[in-house]
Coordinates of C-alpha atoms and ligand atoms in Angstrom, one line a residue:
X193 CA -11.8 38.4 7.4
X194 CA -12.9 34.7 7.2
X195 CA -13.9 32.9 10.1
X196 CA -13.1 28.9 10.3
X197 CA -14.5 26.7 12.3
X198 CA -13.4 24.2 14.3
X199 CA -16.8 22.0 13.8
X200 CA -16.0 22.5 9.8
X201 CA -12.1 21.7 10.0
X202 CA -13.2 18.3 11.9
X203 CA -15.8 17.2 9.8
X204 CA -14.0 18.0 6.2
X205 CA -11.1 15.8 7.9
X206 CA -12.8 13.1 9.2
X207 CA -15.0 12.9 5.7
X208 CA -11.9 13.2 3.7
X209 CA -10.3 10.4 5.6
X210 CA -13.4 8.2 5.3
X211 CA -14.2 9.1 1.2
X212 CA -10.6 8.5 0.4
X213 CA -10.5 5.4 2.6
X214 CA -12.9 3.9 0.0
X215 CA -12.6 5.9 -3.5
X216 CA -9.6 6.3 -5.9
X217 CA -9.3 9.4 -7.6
X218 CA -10.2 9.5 -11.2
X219 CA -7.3 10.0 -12.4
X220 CA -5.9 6.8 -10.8
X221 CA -8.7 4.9 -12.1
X222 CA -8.0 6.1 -15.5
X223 CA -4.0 5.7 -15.6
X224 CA -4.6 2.1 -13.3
X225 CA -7.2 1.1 -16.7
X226 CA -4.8 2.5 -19.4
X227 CA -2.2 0.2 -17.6
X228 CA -4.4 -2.6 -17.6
X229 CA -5.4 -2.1 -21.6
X230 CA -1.5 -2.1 -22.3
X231 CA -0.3 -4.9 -20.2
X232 CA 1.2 -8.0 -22.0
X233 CA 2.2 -10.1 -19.0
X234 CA -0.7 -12.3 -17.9
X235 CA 0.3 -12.7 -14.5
X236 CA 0.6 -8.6 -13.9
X237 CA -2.5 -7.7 -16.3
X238 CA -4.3 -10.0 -13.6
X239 CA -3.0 -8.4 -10.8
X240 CA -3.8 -5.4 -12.5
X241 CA -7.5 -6.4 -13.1
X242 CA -8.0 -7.4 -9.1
X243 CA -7.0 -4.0 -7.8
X244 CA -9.4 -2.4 -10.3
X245 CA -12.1 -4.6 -9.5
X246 CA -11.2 -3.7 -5.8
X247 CA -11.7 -0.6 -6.5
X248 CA -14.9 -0.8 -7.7
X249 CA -16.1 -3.1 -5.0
X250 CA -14.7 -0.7 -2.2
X251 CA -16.7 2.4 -4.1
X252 CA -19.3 0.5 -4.4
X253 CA -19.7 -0.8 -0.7
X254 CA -18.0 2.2 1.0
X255 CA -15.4 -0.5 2.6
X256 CA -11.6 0.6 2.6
X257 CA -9.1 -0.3 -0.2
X258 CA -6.5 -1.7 1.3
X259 CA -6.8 -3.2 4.8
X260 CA -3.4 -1.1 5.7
X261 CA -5.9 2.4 6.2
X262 CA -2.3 4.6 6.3
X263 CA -0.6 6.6 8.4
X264 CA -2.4 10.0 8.0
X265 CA -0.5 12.9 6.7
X266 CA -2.2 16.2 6.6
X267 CA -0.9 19.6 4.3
X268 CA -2.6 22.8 5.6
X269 CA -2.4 26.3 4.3
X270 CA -3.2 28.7 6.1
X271 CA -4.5 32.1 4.8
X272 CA -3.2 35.3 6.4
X273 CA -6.5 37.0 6.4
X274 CA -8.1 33.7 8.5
X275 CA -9.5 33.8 12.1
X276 CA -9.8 30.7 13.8
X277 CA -13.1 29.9 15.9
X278 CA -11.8 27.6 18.5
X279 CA -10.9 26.9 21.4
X280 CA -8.5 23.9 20.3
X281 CA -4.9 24.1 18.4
X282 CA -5.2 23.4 14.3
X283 CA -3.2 20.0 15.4
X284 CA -5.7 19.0 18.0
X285 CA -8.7 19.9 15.4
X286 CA -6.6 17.7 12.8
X287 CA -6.4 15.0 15.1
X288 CA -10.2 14.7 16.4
X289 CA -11.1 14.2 12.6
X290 CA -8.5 11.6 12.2
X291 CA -10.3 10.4 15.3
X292 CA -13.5 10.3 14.1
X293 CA -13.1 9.0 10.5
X294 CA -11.0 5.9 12.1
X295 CA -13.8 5.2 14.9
X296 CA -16.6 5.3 11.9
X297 CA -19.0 2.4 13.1
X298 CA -20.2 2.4 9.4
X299 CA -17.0 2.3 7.9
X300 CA -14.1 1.4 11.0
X301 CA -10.6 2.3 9.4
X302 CA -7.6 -0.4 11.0
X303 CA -5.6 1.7 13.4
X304 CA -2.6 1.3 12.7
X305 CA 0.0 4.0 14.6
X306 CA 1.7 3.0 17.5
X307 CA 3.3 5.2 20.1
X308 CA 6.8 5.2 21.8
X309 CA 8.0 4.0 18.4
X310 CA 11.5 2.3 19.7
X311 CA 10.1 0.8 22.3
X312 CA 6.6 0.3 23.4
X313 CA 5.3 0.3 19.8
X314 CA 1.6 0.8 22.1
X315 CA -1.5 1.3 19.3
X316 CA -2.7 4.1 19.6
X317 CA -6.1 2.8 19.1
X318 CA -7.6 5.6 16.8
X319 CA -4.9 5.9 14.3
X320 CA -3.6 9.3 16.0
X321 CA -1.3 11.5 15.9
X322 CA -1.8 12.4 11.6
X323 CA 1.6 14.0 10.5
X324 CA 0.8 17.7 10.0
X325 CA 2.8 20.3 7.9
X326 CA 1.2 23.5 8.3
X327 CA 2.0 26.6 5.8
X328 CA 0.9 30.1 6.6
X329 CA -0.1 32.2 2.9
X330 CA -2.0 34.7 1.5
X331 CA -5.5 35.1 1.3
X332 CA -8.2 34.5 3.3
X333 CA -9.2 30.6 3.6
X334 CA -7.6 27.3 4.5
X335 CA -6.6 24.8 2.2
X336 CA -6.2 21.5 3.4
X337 CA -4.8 18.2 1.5
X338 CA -5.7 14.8 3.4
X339 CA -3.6 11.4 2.5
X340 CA -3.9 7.8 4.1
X341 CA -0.2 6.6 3.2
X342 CA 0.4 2.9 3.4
X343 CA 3.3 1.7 5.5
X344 CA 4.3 -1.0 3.0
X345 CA 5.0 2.1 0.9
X346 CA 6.0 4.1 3.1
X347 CA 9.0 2.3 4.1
X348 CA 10.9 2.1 0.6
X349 CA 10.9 6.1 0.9
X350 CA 14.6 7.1 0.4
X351 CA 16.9 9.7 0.6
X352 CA 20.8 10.6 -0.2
X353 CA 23.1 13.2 -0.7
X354 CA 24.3 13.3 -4.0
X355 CA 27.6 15.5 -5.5
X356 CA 26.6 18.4 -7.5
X357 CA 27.8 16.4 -10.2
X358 CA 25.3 13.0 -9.8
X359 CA 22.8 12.2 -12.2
X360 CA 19.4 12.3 -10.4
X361 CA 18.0 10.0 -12.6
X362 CA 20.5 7.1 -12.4
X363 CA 20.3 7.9 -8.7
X364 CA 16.7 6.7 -8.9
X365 CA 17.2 4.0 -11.5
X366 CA 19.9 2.5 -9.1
X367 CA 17.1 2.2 -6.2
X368 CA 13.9 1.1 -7.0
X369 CA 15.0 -2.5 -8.3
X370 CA 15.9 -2.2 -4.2
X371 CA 12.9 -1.0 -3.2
X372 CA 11.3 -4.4 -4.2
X373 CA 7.7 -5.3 -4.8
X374 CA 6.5 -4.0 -1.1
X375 CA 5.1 -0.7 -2.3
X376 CA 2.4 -2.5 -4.2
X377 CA 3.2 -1.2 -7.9
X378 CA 2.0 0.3 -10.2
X379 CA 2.1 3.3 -8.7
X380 CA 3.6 6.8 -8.5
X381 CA 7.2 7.8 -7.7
X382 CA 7.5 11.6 -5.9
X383 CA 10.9 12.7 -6.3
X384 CA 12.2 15.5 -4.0
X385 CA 15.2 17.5 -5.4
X386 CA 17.5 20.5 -3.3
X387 CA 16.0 22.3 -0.3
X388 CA 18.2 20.1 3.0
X389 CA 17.9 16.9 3.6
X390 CA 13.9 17.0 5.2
X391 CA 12.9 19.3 2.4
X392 CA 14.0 17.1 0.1
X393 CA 11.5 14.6 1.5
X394 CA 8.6 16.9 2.0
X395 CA 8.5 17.9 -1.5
X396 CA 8.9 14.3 -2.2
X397 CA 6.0 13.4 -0.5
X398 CA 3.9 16.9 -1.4
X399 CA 4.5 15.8 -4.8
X400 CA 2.5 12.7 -4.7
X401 CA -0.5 14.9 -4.1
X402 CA -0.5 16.0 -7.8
X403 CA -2.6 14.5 -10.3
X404 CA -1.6 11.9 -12.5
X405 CA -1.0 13.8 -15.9
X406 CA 2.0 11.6 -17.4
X407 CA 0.1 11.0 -20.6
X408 CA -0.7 14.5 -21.5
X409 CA 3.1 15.3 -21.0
X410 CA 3.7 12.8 -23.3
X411 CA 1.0 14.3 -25.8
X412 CA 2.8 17.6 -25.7
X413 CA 6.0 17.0 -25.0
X414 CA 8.3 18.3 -22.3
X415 CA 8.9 21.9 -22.1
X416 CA 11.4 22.2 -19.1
X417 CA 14.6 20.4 -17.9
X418 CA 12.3 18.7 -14.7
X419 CA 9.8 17.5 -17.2
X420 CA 12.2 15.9 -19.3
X421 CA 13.5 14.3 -16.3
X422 CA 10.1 13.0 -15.1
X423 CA 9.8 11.3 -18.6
X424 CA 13.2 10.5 -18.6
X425 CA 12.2 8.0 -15.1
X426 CA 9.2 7.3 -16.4
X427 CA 10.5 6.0 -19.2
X428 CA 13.8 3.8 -17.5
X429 CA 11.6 2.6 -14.5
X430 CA 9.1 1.0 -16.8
X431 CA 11.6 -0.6 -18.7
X432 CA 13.2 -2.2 -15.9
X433 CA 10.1 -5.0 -16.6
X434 CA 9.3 -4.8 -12.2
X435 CA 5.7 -4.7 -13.7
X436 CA 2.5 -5.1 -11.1
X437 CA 3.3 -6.5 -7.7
X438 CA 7.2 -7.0 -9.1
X439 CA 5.7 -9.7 -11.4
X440 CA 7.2 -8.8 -14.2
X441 CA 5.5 -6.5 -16.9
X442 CA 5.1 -3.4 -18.8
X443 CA 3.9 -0.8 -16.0
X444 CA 5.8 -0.2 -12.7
X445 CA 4.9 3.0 -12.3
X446 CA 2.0 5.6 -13.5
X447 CA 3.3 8.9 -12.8
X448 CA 6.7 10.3 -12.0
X449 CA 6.3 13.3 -10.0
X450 CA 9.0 15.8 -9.2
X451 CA 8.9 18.7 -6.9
X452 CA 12.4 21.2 -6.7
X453 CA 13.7 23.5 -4.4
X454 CA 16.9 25.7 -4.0
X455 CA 19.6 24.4 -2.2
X456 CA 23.1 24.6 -1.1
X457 CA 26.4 24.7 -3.8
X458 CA 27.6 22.0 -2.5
X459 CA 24.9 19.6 -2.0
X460 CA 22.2 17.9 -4.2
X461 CA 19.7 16.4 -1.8
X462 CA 17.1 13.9 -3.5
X463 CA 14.8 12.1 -1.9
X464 CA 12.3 9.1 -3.7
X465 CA 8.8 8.2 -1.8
X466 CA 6.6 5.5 -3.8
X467 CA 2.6 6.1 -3.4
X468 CA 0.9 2.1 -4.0
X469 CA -2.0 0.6 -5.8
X470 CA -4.1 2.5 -2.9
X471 CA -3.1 6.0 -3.6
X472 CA -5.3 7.8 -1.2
X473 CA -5.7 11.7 -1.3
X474 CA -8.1 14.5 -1.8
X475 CA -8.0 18.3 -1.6
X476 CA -10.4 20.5 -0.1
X477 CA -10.8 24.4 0.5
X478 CA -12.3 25.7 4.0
X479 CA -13.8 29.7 2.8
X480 CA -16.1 30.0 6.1
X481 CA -19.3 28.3 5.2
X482 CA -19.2 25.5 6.1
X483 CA -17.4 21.6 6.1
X484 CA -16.3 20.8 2.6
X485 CA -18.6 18.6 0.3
X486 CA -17.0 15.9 -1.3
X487 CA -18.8 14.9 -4.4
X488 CA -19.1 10.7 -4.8
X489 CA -17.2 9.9 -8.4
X490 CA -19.5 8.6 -11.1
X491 CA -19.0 4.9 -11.1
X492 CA -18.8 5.3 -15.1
X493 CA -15.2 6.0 -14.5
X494 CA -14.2 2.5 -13.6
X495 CA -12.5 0.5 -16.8
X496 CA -14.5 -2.6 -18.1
X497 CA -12.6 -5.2 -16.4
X498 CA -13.8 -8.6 -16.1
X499 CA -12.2 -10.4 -13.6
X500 CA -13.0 -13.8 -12.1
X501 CA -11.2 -16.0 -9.5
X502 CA -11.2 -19.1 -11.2
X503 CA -10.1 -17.9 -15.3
X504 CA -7.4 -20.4 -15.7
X505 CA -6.4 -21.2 -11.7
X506 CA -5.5 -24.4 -9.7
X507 CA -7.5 -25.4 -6.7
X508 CA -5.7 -26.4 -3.6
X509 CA -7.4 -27.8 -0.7
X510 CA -5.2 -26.2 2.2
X511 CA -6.8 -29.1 4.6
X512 CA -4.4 -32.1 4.3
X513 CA -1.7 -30.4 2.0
X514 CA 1.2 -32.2 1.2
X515 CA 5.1 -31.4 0.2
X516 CA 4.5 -33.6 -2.6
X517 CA 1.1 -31.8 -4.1
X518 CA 2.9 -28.3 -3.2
X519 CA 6.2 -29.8 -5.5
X520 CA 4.1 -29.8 -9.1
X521 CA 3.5 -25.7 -8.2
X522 CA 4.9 -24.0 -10.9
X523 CA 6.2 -20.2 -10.2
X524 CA 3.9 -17.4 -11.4
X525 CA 0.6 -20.3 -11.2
X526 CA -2.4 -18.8 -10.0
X527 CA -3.8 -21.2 -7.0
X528 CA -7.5 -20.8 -5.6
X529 CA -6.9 -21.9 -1.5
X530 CA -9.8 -23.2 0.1
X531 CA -9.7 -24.6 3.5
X532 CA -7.9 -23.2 6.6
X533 CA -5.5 -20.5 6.7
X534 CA -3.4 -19.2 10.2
X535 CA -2.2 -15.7 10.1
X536 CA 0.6 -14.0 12.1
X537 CA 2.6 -10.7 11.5
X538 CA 5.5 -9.4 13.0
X539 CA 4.3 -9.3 16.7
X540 CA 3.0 -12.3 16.5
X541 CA 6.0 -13.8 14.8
X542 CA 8.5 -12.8 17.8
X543 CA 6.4 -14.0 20.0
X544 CA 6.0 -17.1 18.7
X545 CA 9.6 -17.8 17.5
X546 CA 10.9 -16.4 21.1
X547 CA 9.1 -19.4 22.4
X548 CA 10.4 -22.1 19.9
X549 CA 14.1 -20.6 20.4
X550 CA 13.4 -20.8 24.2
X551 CA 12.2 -24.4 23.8
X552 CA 8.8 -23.3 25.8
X553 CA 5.2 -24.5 23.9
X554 CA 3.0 -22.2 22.0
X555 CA -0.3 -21.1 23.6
X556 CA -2.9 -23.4 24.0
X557 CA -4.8 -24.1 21.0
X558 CA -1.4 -22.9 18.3
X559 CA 0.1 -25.3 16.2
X560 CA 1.5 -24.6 12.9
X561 CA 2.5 -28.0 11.8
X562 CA 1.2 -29.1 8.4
X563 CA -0.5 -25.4 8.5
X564 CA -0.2 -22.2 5.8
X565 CA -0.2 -18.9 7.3
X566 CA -1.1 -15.6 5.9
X567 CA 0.7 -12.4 6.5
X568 CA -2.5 -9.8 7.1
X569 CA -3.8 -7.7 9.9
X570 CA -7.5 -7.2 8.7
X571 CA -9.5 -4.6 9.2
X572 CA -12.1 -5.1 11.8
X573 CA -15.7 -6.2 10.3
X574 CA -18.5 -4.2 10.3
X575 CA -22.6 -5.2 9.7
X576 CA -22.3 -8.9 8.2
X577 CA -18.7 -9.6 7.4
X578 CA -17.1 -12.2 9.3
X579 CA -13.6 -10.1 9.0
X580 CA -12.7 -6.5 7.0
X581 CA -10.9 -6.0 3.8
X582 CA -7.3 -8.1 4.6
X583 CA -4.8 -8.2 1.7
X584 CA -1.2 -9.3 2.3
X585 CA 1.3 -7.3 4.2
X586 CA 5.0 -7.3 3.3
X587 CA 6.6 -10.5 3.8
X588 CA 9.9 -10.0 3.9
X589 CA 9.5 -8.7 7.1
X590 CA 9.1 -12.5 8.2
X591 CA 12.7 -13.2 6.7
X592 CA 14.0 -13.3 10.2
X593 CA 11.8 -15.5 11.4
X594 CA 10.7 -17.8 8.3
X595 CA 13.6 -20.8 8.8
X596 CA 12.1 -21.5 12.4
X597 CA 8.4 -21.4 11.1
X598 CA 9.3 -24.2 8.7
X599 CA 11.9 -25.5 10.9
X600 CA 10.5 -25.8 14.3
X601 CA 7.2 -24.6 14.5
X602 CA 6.6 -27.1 11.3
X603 CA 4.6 -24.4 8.9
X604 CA 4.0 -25.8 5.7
X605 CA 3.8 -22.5 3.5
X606 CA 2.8 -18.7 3.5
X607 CA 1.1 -16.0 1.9
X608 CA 2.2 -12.6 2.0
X609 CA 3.3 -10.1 -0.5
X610 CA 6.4 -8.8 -2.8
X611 CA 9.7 -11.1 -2.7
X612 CA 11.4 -12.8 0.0
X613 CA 15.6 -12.1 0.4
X614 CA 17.6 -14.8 -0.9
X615 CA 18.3 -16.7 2.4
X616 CA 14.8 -17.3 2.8
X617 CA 14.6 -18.3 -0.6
X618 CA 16.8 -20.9 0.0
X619 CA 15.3 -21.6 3.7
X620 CA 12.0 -22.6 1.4
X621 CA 14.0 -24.3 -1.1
X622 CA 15.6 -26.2 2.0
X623 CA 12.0 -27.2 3.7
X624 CA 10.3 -28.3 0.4
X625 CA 8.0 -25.1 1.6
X626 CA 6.3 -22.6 -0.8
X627 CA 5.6 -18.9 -0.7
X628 CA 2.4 -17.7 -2.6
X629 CA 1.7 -14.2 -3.2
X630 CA -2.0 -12.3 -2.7
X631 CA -2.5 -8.6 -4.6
X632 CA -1.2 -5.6 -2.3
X633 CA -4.2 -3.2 -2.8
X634 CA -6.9 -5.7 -3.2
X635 CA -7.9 -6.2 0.0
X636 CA -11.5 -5.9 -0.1
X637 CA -11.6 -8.6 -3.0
X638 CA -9.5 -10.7 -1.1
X639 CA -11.8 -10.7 2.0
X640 CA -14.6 -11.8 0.4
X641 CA -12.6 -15.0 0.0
X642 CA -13.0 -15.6 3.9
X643 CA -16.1 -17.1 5.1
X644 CA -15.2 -17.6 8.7
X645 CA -12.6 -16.2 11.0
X646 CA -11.4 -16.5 15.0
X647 CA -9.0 -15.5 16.5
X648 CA -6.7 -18.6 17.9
X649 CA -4.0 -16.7 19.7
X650 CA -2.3 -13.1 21.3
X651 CA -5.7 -11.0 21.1
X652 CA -3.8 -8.5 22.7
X653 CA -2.2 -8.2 19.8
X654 CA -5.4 -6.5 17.5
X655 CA -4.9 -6.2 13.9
X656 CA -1.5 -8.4 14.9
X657 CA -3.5 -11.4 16.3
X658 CA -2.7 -15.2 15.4
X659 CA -6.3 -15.5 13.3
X660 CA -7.4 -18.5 12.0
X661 CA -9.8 -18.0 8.4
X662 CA -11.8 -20.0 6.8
X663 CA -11.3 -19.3 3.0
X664 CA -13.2 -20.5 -0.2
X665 CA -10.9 -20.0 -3.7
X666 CA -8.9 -17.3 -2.3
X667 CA -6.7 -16.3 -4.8
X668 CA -3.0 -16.3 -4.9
X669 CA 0.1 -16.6 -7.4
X670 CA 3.0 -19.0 -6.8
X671 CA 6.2 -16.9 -6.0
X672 CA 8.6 -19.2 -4.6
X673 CA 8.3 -22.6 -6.0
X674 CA 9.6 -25.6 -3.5
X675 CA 12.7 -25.9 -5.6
X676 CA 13.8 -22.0 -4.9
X677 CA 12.5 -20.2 -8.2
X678 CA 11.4 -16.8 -7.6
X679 CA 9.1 -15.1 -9.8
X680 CA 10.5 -12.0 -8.6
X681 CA 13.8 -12.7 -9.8
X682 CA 12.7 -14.6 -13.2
X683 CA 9.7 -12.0 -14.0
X684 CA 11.2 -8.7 -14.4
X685 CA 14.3 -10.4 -15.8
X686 CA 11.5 -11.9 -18.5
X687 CA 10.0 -8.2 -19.1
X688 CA 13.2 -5.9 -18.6
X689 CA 13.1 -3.5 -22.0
X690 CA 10.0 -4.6 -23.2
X691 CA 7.8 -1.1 -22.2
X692 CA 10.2 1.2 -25.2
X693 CA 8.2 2.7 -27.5
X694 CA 4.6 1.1 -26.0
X695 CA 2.5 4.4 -26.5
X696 CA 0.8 5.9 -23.8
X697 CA -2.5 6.7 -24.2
X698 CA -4.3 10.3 -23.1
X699 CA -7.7 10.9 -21.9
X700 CA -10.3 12.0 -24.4
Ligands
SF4_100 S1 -1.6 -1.2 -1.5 FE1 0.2 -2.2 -0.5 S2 1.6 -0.6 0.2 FE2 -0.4 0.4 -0.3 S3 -1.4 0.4 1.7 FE3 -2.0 -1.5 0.7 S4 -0.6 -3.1 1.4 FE4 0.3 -1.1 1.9

């Protein structure tokens, strides 16, 4: 009988959580570089080419990814022949590694769970509870699979109960022009078929834990009905022209995963969850002897890609902007901001526009007039930095609250991520305003754009603080232009049924 434990079980997790925090796994390196070697569209090959050289740079400097560390979701199978030395639960083990790897002084991970989810929303300050699915099989040692899943991704997961009759794949071809940009493709689609409706979701999501292997299906052709149907989504979500960061372009998505399961005659559960540009997940065994060693990946793996900030860009002084200089922005031009930046998220957004709508002043020190904000909650700095990796968060979030920004508060433009709905489209048409867009996934690369940062307002708030940076040719596409055109409408429009018949290549 094997004996785990429970120093081992906390040391693999909280090592797991920190090496994925930092590497991609080789075969997202190679399908992310295949992508890149394809790509036609200039604006998504050079989103393409920041989130590898992120990559790199994280590996590199052991720094996280994406400044959204994830949500941690843990898959544990259990061997029947195992004994357990400990005098704590599996969960409780789980969760002091989680623990740990967030609370690394070398290498702090952002914490972002919060408890008493409908209400309190309270941080939980070490990025506990991890989601755990425990199995009990044969054999006699634990196998464990560790993920960081972003919450911009996260939230276009979706489910539905089809009739026996639906097509699974129209299904899916019908939603992700929904999902948007916010996931932070290219990426992965797991699809979750039968089962009810949470095991539909579960094999979604234990799907995404699957190597990326699309190319050497393609190489050999399908030989099932749920292979054809993985190529069959592959094939219709690429050629729907989304591209990187909804940009428009040949590669939405990398992989199409599909996991099935029996379920009942009448129902035909399915259930879609995206996985981002920071794909984070590693697999480890537990036999007895000892925590599991991760081996580093060989920096040879990383694509040739020679990116620099200023190929081709616009510099903008963000210190005495004007309406009129923002007006000759053209949408899908790459700016370099220098200057001062504000941020704000959502917490900080209610507050602030709770204040405005009440007619009270913002706190001392606040004032957003002629100002540019950025949608981020960095990750705290460590050694040097003067803040953490901090890429864009999802800005449609800020819908709600974008017409008072401009309106009352007197916010001249933003950065965030992925589209904006239509009403706010219009609000920025209306204001003269502008929307730029930073890579989701390329946060580290992004950061080392900010050479000085306080924070101005609500440091209760953490991560969610009003910030003020100081950044030098921070780099950033125009989305919305002041007269309402949105490259997220006019870009995949531009690249819908261009990706038929591009090959795909397979590794040598
Ligand atoms: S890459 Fe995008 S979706 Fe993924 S964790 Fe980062 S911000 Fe979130």
């Amino acid at each position: 009988m094997t004996v785990i434990r429970e120093a081992d079980v906390i040391a693999s997790v909280a090592g797991a959580l920190q090496y994925i925090s930092y590497y991609h796994t080789p075969d997202f390196i190679g399908a992310m570089g295949r992508a890149y070697d394809l790509e036609q569209s200039a604006s998504a090959r050079d989103a393409i080419a920041q989130i590898l050289t992120n990559s790199r740079m994280c590996a590199e400097g052991h720094r996280p990814l994406c400044q959204d560390t994830g949500i941690v979701v843990v898959f544990v199978q259990v061997g029947m022949d195992v004994r357990w030395q400990s005098s704590r639960d599996l969960e409780t083990m789980v969760n002091e590694g989680v623990r740990r790897a967030y609370m690394d002084p070398d290498n702090k991970l952002r914490a972002s769970i919060v408890s008493d989810p409908a209400f309190k929303r309270a941080n939980t300050r070490d990025n506990t509870p991890a989601v755990i699915h425990v199995e009990l099989v044969a054999g006699d040692r634990v196998d464990i699979t560790v993920a960081a899943k972003g919450g911009g991704s996260e939230n276009k997961s979706l489910f539905a109960m089809l009739n026996p009759s639906d097509s699974v794949a129209d299904w899916v071809l019908e939603m992700v022009p929904e999902m948007g940009a916010g996931w932070c493709p290219p990426g992965m689609l797991g699809v979750g078929i039968g089962g009810s409706a949470e095991k539909a979701m579960l094999l979604a999501k234990k799907s995404l834990m699957q190597p990326i292997d699309i190319g050497e299906l393609i190489a050999r052709g399908p030989k099932t009905a749920l292979e054809e149907l993985r190529l069959e989504i592959y094939r219709r979500v690429n050629a729907l022209g989304i591209g990187a960061q909804g940009l428009g372009g040949l590669t939405t998505v990398l992989d199409v995963k599909i996991l099935d399961y029996p379920t009942h005659a009448a129902s035909l559960p399915v259930a879609v969850i995206p996985n981002c540009a920071a794909t984070r997940h590693i697999h480890f065994s537990l036999d007895g002897s000892g925590p599991a060693v991760l081996e580093p990946p060989d920096l040879g793996l990383w694509p040739k890609v020679s990116w620099t900030a200023d190929a081709g860009a616009r510099r903008v002084s963000l210190d005495g902007l004007t309406r009129a200089e923002m007006a000759g922005w053209k949408p899908g031009e790459r700016l370099l901001l220098s200057g001062k930046l504000l941020t704000g998220r959502d917490a900080a957004h209610k507050r602030i526009c709770a204040l405005l709508d009440a007619g009270k002043p913002l706190p001392d020190g606040l004032d957003f007039t002629g100002r540019v904000i950025y949608y981020v909650g960095p990750v705290d700095p460590v050694g040097s930095e003067v803040v953490g990796p901090a890429g864009p968060t999802t800005a449609n979030r800020m819908d709600r609250f974008t017409d008072t920004m401009l309106g009352k508060a007197g916010l001249l433009a933003m950065v965030g991520k992925a589209e904006r709905g239509p009403d706010t489209v219009q609000a920025i048409a209306r204001h003269r305003s502008a929307y730029l867009i930073a890579v989701g996934g390329a946060a580290f690369l992004v950061s080392n754009a900010i050479r000085a940062s306080r924070v101005v307002a609500f440091p209760e708030l953490g991560m969610e603080a009003v910030y003020e940076f100081e950044v030098r040719d921070m780099p950033v596409t125009v989305a919305v232009s002041s007269d309402g055109v949105s490259v997220h409408d006019t870009g995949p429009k531009a690249w819908a049924g261009k990706f038929a018949g591009i090959p795909v290549a397979v590794d040598s």
